[in-house]
Coordinates of C-alpha atoms and ligand atoms in Angstrom, one line a residue:
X1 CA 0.0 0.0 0.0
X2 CA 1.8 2.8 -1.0
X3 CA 0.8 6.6 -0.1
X4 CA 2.1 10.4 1.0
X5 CA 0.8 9.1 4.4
X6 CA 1.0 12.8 5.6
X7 CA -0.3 12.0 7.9
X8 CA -1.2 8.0 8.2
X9 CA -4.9 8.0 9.6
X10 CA -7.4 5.3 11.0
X11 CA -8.9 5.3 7.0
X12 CA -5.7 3.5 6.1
X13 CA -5.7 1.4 8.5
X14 CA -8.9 0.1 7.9
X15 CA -8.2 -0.5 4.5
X16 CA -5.3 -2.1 5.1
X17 CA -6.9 -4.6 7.7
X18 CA -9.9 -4.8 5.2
X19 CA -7.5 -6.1 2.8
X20 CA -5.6 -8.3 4.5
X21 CA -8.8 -10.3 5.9
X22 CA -11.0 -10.4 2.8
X23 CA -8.2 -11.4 0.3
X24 CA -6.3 -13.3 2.9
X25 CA -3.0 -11.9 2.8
X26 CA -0.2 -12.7 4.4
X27 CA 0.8 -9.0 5.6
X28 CA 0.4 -5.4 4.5
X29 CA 3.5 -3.4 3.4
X30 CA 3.2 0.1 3.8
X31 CA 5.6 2.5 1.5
X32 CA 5.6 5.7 2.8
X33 CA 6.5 7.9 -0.8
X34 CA 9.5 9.5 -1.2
X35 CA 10.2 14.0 -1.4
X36 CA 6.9 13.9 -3.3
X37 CA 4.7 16.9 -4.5
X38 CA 2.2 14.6 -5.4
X39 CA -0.3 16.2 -3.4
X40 CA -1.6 20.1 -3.8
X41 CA -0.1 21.3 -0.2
X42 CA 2.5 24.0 0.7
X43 CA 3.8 21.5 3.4
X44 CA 4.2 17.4 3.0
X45 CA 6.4 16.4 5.8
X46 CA 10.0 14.9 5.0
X47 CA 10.2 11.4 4.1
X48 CA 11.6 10.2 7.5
X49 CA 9.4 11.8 9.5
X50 CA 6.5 10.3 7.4
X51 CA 8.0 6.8 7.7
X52 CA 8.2 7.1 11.4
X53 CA 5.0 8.0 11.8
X54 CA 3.5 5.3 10.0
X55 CA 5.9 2.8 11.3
X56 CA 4.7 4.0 15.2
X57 CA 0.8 3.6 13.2
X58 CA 1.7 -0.3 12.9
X59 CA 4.0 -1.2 15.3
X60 CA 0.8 -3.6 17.4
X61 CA -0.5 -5.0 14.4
X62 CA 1.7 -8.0 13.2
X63 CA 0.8 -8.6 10.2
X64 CA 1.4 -4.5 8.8
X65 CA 5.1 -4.0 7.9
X66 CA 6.8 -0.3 6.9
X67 CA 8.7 -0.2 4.4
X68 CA 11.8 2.3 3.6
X69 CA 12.2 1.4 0.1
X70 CA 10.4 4.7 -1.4
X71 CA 11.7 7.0 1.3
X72 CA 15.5 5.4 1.1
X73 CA 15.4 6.8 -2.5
X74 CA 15.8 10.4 -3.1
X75 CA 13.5 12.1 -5.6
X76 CA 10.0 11.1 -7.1
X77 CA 9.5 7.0 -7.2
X78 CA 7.8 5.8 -9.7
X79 CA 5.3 2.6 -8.9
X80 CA 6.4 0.2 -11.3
X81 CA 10.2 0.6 -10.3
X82 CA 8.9 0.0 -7.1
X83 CA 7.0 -3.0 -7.6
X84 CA 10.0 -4.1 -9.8
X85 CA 12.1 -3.6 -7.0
X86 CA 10.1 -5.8 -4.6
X87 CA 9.4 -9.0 -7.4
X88 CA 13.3 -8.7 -8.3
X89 CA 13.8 -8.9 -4.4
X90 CA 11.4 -11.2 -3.1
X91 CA 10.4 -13.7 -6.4
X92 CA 8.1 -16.2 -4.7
X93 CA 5.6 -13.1 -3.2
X94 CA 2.6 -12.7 -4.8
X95 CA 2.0 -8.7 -5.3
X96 CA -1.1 -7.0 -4.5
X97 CA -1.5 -3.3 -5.4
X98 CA -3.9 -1.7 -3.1
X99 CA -5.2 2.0 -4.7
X100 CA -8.0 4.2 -3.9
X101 CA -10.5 3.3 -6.9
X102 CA -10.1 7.5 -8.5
X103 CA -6.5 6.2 -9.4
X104 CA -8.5 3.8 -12.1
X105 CA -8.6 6.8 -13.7
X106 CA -5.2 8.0 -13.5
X107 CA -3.2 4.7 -13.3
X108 CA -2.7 4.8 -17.6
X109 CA -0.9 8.3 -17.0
X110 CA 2.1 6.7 -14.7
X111 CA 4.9 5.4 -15.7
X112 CA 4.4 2.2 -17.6
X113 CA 1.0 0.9 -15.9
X114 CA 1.7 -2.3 -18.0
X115 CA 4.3 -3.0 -15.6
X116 CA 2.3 -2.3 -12.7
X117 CA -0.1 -4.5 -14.0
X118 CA 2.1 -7.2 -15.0
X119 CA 4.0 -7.0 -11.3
X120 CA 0.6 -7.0 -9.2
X121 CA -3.0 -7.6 -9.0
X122 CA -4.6 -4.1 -8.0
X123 CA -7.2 -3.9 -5.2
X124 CA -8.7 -0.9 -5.4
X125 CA -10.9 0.4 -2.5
X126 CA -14.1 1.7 -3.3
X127 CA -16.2 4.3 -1.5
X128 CA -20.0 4.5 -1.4
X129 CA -20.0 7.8 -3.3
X130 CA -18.2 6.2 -6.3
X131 CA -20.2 5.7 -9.7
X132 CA -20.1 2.1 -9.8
X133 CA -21.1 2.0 -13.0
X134 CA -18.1 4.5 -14.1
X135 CA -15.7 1.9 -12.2
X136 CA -16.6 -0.9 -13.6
X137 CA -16.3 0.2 -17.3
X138 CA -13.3 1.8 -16.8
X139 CA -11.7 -1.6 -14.7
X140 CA -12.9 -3.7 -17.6
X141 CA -11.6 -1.0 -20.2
X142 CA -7.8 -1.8 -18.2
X143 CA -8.5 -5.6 -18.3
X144 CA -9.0 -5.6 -21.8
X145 CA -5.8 -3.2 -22.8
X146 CA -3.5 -4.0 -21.0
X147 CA -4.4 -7.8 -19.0
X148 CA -4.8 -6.1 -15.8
X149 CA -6.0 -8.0 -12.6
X150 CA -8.2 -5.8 -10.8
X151 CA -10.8 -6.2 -7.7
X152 CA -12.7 -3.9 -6.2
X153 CA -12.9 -3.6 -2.3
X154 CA -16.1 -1.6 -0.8
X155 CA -14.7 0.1 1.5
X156 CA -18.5 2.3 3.1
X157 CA -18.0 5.9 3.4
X158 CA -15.4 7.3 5.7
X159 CA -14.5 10.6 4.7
X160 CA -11.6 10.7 6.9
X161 CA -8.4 12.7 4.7
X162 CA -4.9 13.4 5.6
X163 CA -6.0 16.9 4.3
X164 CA -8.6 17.2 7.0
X165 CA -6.6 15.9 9.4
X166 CA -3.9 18.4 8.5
X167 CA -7.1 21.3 8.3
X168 CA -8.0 20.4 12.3
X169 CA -4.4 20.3 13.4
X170 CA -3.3 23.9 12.2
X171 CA -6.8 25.1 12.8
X172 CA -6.2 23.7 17.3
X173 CA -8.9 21.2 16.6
X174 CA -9.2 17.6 18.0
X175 CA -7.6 14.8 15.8
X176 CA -7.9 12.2 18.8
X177 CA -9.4 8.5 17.5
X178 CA -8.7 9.9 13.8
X179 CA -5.1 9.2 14.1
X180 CA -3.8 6.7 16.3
X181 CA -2.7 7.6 19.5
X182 CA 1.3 6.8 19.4
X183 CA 1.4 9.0 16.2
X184 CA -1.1 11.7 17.5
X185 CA 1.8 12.0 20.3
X186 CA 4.7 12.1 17.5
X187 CA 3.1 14.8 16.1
X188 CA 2.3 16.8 19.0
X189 CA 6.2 16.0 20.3
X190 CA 7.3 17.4 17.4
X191 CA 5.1 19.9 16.8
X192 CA 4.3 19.0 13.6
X193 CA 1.5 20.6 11.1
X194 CA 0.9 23.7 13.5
X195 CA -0.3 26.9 11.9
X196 CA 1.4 28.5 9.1
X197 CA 2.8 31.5 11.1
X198 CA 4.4 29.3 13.7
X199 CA 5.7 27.1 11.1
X200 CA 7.1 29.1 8.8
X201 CA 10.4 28.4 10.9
X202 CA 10.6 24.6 11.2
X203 CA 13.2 22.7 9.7
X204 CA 10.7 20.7 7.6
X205 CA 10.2 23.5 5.2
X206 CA 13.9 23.7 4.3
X207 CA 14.5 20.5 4.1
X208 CA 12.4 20.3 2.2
X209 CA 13.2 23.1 -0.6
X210 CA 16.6 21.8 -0.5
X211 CA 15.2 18.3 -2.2
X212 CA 15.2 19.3 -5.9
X213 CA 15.7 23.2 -6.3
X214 CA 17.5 24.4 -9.3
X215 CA 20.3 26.9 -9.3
X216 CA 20.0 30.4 -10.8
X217 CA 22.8 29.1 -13.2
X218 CA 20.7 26.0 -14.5
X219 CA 17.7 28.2 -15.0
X220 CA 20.0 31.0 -17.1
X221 CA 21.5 27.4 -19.2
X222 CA 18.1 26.9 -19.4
X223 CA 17.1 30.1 -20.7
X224 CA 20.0 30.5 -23.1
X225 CA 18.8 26.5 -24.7
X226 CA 15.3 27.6 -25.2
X227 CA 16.4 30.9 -27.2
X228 CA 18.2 28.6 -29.5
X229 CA 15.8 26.0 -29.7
X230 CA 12.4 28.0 -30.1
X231 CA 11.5 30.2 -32.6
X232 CA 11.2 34.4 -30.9
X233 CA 7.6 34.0 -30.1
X234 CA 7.7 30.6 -28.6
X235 CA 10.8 31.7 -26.6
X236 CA 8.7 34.8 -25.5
X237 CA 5.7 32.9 -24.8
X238 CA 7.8 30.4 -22.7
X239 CA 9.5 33.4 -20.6
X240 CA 5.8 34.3 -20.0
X241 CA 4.8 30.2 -18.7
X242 CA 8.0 30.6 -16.3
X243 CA 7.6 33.6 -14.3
X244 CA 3.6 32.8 -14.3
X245 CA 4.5 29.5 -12.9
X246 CA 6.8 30.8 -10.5
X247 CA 4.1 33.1 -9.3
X248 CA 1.5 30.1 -9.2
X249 CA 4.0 28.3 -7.4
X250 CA 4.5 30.9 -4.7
X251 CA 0.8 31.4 -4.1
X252 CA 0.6 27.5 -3.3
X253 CA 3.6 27.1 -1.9
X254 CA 5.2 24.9 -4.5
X255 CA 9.2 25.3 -5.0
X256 CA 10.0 28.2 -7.3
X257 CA 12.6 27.3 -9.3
X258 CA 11.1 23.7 -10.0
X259 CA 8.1 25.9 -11.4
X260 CA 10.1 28.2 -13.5
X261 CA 12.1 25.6 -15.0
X262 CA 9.0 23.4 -15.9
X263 CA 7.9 26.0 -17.2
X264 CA 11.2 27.1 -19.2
X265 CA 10.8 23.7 -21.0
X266 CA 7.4 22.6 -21.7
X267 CA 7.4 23.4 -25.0
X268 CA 11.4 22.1 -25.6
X269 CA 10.2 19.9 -28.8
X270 CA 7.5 22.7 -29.9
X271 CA 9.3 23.9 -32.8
X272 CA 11.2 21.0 -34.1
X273 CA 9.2 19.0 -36.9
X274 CA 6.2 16.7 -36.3
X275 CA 8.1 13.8 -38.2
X276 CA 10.8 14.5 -35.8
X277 CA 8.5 14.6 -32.8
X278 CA 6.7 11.4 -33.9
X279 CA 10.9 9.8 -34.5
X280 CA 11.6 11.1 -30.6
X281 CA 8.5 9.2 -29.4
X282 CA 9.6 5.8 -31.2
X283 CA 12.9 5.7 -30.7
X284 CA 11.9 5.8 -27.0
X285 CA 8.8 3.9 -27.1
X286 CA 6.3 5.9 -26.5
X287 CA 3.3 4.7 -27.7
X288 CA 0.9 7.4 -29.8
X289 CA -2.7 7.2 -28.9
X290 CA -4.7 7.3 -31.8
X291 CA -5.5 11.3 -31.1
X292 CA -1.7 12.1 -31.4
X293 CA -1.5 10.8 -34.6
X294 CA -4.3 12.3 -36.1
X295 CA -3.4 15.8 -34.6
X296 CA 0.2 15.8 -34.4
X297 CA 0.4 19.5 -32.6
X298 CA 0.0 17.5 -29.3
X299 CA 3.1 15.3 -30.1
X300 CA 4.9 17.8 -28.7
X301 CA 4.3 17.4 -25.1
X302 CA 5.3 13.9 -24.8
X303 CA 8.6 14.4 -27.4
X304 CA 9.4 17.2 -24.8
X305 CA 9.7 15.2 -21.7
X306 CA 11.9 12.8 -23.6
X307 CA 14.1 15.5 -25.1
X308 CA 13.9 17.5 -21.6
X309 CA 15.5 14.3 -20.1
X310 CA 17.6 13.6 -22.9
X311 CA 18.8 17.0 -24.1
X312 CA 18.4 18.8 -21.2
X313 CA 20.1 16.6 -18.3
X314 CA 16.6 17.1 -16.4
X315 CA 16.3 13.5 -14.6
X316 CA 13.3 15.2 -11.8
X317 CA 10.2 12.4 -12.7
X318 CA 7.7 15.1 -11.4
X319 CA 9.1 18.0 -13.6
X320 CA 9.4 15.4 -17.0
X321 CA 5.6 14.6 -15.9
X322 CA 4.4 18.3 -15.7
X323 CA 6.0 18.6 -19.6
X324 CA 4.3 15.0 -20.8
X325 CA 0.6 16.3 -19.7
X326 CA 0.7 20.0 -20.5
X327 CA -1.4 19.8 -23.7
X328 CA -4.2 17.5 -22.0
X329 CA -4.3 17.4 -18.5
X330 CA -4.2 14.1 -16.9
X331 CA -6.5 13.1 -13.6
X332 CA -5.2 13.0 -10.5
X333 CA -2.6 15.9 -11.6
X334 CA 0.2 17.0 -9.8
X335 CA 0.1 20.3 -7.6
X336 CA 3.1 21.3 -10.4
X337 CA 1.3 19.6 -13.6
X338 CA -1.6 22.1 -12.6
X339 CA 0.9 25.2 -12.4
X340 CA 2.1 24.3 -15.5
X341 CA -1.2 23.7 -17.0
X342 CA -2.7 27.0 -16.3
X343 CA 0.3 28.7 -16.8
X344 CA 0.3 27.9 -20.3
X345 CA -3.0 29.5 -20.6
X346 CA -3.2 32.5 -19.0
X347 CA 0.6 33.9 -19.1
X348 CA 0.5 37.4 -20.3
X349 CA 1.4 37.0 -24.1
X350 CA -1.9 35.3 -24.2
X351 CA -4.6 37.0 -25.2
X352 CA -7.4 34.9 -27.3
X353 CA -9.3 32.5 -24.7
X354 CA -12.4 34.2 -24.0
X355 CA -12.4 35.9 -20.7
X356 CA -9.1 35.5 -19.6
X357 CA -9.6 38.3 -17.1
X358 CA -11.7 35.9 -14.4
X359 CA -9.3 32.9 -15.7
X360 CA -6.4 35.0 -14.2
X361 CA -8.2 35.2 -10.8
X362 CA -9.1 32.3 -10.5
X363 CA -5.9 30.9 -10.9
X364 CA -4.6 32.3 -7.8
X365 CA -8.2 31.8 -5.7
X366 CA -9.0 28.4 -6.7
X367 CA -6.7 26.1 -8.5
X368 CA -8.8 23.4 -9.4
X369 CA -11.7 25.8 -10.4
X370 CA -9.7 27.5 -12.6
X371 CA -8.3 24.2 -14.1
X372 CA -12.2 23.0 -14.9
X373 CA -13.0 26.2 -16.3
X374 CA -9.6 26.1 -18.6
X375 CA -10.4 22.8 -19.4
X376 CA -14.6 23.1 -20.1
X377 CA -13.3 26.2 -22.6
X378 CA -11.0 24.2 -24.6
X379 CA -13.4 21.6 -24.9
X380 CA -15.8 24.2 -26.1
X381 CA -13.6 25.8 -28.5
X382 CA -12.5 22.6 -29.6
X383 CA -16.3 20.7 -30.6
X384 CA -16.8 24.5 -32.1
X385 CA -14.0 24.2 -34.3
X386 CA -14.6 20.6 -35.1
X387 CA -11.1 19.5 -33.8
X388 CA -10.9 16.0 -32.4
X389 CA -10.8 16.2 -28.8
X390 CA -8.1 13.9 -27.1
X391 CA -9.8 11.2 -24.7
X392 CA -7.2 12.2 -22.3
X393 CA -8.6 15.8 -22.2
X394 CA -12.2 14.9 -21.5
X395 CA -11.3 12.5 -19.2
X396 CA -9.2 14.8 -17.1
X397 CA -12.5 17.4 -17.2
X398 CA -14.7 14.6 -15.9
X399 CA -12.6 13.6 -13.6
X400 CA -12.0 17.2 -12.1
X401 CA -15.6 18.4 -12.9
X402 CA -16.9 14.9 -10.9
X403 CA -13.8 16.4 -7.4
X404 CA -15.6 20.1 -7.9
X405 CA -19.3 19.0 -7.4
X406 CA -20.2 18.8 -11.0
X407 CA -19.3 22.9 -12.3
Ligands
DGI501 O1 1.9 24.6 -27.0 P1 1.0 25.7 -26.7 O2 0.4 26.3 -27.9 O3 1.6 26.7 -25.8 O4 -0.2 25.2 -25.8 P2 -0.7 23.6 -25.6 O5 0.4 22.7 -25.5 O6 -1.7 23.6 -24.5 O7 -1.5 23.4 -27.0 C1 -2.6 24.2 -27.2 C2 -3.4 23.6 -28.3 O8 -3.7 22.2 -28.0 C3 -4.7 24.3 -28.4 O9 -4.8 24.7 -29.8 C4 -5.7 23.4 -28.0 C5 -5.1 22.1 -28.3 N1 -5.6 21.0 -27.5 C6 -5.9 20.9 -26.2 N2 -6.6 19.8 -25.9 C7 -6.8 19.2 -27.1 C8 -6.2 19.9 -28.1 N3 -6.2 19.6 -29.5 C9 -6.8 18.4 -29.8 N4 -6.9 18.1 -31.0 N5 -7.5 17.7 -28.9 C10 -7.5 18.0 -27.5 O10 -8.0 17.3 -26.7
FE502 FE1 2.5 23.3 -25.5
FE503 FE1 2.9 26.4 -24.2

C-alpha cells in the first residue's frame, strides 16, 4: 500500500486490515513515498518523518510492515520501479497493489501501468460515493488493454483525509481516534502541522526546498537553450509560462525554481518537426494514442519530456511529468502539472481565450476551479471548431468536474 501518508490516519488502516482479511494476505507493506509533491499542499512532511509515523501507526498489528524502500530513494519514485524492486527482491511473493478506486482513472498516466499490471493484482478500495457503473467500465476498459488483474474492495464511506486531518491540526482542533494515538503523540512532540505562522520556521520547510531546487545558473542554461531551440515568439511565450508558474508556485507554496524551470521547457520539442516529434517518441517507445497521430500538434508534449531528459540533463520524474501532460491534462494531476497547465493559458502574451480576465483570478483563488474552467473552454472551442478532442482531455475534465461537485 503505497501513499504520501502525511499523515497516516485510522482510513488506512482500515483498508489495510480490510484487505488483509477479505483477500487473505499474508501481511500489509506500507511504503511511505519518497520527497513527493504529489499532493496540492504547501507542506508534506519529509520522508523520514513520514515513515516514522506510519511505522509507530503499525508497530501492534503484526501482520502490517513499513517499508523504507520509497523513502531510502531520493526524488520522485515511480510505482512500477517499485513493484520491480520488490518482485526482483522477493520472487516467490505474490504482489497486491492496493489504490484508492479514482487512481482507475489516472493509473494509464504513470509510468508504464503495464508494468504495474504485469507485477501486481490491483485492489482498489471503493467508497459509497463512487459511480459504480463509471468503475466498472473503466476496470474492464484496463483488463481488456493491458491484462490487468483488478478487484474492487467496498470500503463504506469514511471521509476521513490526511487533508482534514492536516485542516484540524493547524486550525487547534481535535484529531484524537482519527489518528492513532502513538502517532497523534509524535506529532504533537514534534510539533508537527501547527499553523502557518508558527511554522514558517521549522526545519521541515527547508528541508524540504533543499530536495530538488535548481540553481540560478541552471535556470540561465536553461534560458539560453530555449532561445536557441524555439522560434522568438515561442521563446517569449515560454518566458511568459515561467515567471507565471513561479508566481502560481509561490501562491501554493510549491518550490520556485522547479516551477520556472518546468515551465522554461514545456514546449522544448514545440518547434522542431512533427516527423521529428513522432521519430523522438519511437525511438523511445512511447506509444501514440490514436488522437496524437491524427493531430500531431499535441506530439509535442510527450517528445518534450523525452528530449527535456535527454537534451536537457533534467532526470526530476515530477518535472518530466508536468511537460508530458501540459497539452491535455491528466486526472489526478500534480500540484506542479496544474501550475504548468494553467500557466500555459493565462501567461501574459496570451490574449485569445475568452475571458481571460476571471481565468487570471481564479488561478490564484482556486486552483482546481480554474483548471475546470480552462479545461470546459477548450473543450468548447475545440467541438466549435470541429477539432478531435483527445480522450485524455475529456477524461481529465470529468474527472476534475466529478472532485468540484459537477461545475
Ligand atoms: O503549446 P501551446 O500552444 O503553448 O499550448 P498547448 O500545448 O496547450 O497546445 C494548445 C493547443 O492544444 C490548443 O490549440 C488546443 C489544443 N488541444 C488541447 N486539448 C486538445 C487539443 N487539441 C486536440 N486536437 N485535442 C485535444 O483534446
Ligand atoms: Fe504546449
Ligand atoms: Fe505552451
Amino acid at each position: 500500500m503505497g501513499g504520501t501518508f502525511n499523515p497516516i490516519h485510522i482510513g488506512h488502516l482500515l483498508l489495510a486490515e480490510n484487505a488483509y482479511s477479505v483477500f487473505g494476505l499474508d501481511e500489509v507493506l506500507f511504503l511511505p513515498s519518497g520527497c513527493s509533491y504529489m499532493k496540492e499542499q504547501s507542506c508534506i512532511l519529509p520522508a523520514g518523518i513520514r515513515l516514522e509515523m506510519t511505522r509507530l501507526a503499525v508497530a501492534d498489528n503484526p501482520h502490517f510492515r513499513v517499508s523504507p524502500l520509497e523513502t531510502d530513494r531520493t526524488g520522485y519514485s515511480y510505482t512500477c520501479e517499485t513493484l520491480a524492486q520488490l518482485c526482483r527482491e522477493h520472487p516467490d511473493t505474490d504482489y497486491f497493489f492496493l489504490v484508492g478506486a479514482d487512481s482507475l482513472f489516472a493509473i494509464e498516466t504513470w509510468k508504464d501501468p503495464e508494468l504495474i499490471f504485469r507485477y501486481a493484482e490491483i485492489l482498489a478500495a471503493v467508497r459509497d460515493d463512487c459511480d459504480p457503473v463509471r468503475l466498472e467500465a473503466q476496470a474492464e476498459h484496463l483488463r481488456r488493454i493491458y491484462g490487468a488483474r483488478i478487484r474492487l474492495i467496498p470500503s463504506g464511506s469514511m471521509e476521513i483525509s490526511s487533508s482534514e486531518i492536516r485542516k484540524r491540526l493547524e486550525d487547534g482542533r481535535s484529531v484524537r481516534y482519527l489518528v492513532p494515538a502513538p502517532v497523534l503523540r509524535f506529532i504533537r512532540e514534534k510539533g508537527l502541522y501547527r499553523q502557518e505562522r508558527d511554522a514558517k520556521s521549522t526545519p521541515e520547510k527547508t528541508t524540504l526546498s533543499s530536495c530538488t531546487g535548481f540553481t540560478s545558473r541552471k535556470l540561465s542554461e536553461l534560458r539560453r537553450d530555449m532561445e536557441k531551440a524555439l522560434e522568438r515568439k515561442r521563446y517569449e511565450h515560454t518566458l511568459g509560462v515561467s515567471y507565471t508558474a513561479a508566481a502560481l508556485a509561490m501562491r501554493y507554496g510549491y518550490d520556485i525554481s522547479r516551477a520556472e524551470a518546468a515551465g522554461l521547457l514545456h514546449d522544448c520539442a514545440k518547434n522542431l518537426t512533427h516527423e521529428k516529434q513522432q521519430h523522438i517518441c519511437q525511438k523511445h517507445h512511447i506509444p501514440l494514442t490514436p488522437a496524437e497521430r491524427k493531430n500531431p500538434h499535441l506530439l509535442h508534449a510527450k517528445a518534450g519530456r523525452c528530449l527535456a531528459r535527454e537534451k536537457y540533463g533534467i532526470t526530476d520524474g515530477e518535472l518530466l511529468d508536468s511537460i508530458a501532460w501540459h497539452t491535455t491534462g491528466r486526472p489526478e494531476m500534480t500540484l506542479l502539472d496544474k501550475i504548468i497547465y494553467i500557466a500555459d493559458y493565462i501567461e501574459p502574451g496570451r490574449f485569445q481565450a475568452p475571458g481571460l480576465d476571471e481565468v487570471r483570478r481564479l488561478a490564484f483563488q482556486d486552483l482546481d476551479a480554474c483548471l475546470v474552467r480552462i479545461l470546459e473552454d477548450t473543450l468548447n472551442y475545440l467541438a466549435s471548431s470541429h477539432i478531435e478532442i483527445d480522450p485524455m482531455t475529456q477524461q481529465t475534465y470529468d474527472y476534475y468536474s466529478d472532485k468540484n461537485g459537477g461545475i
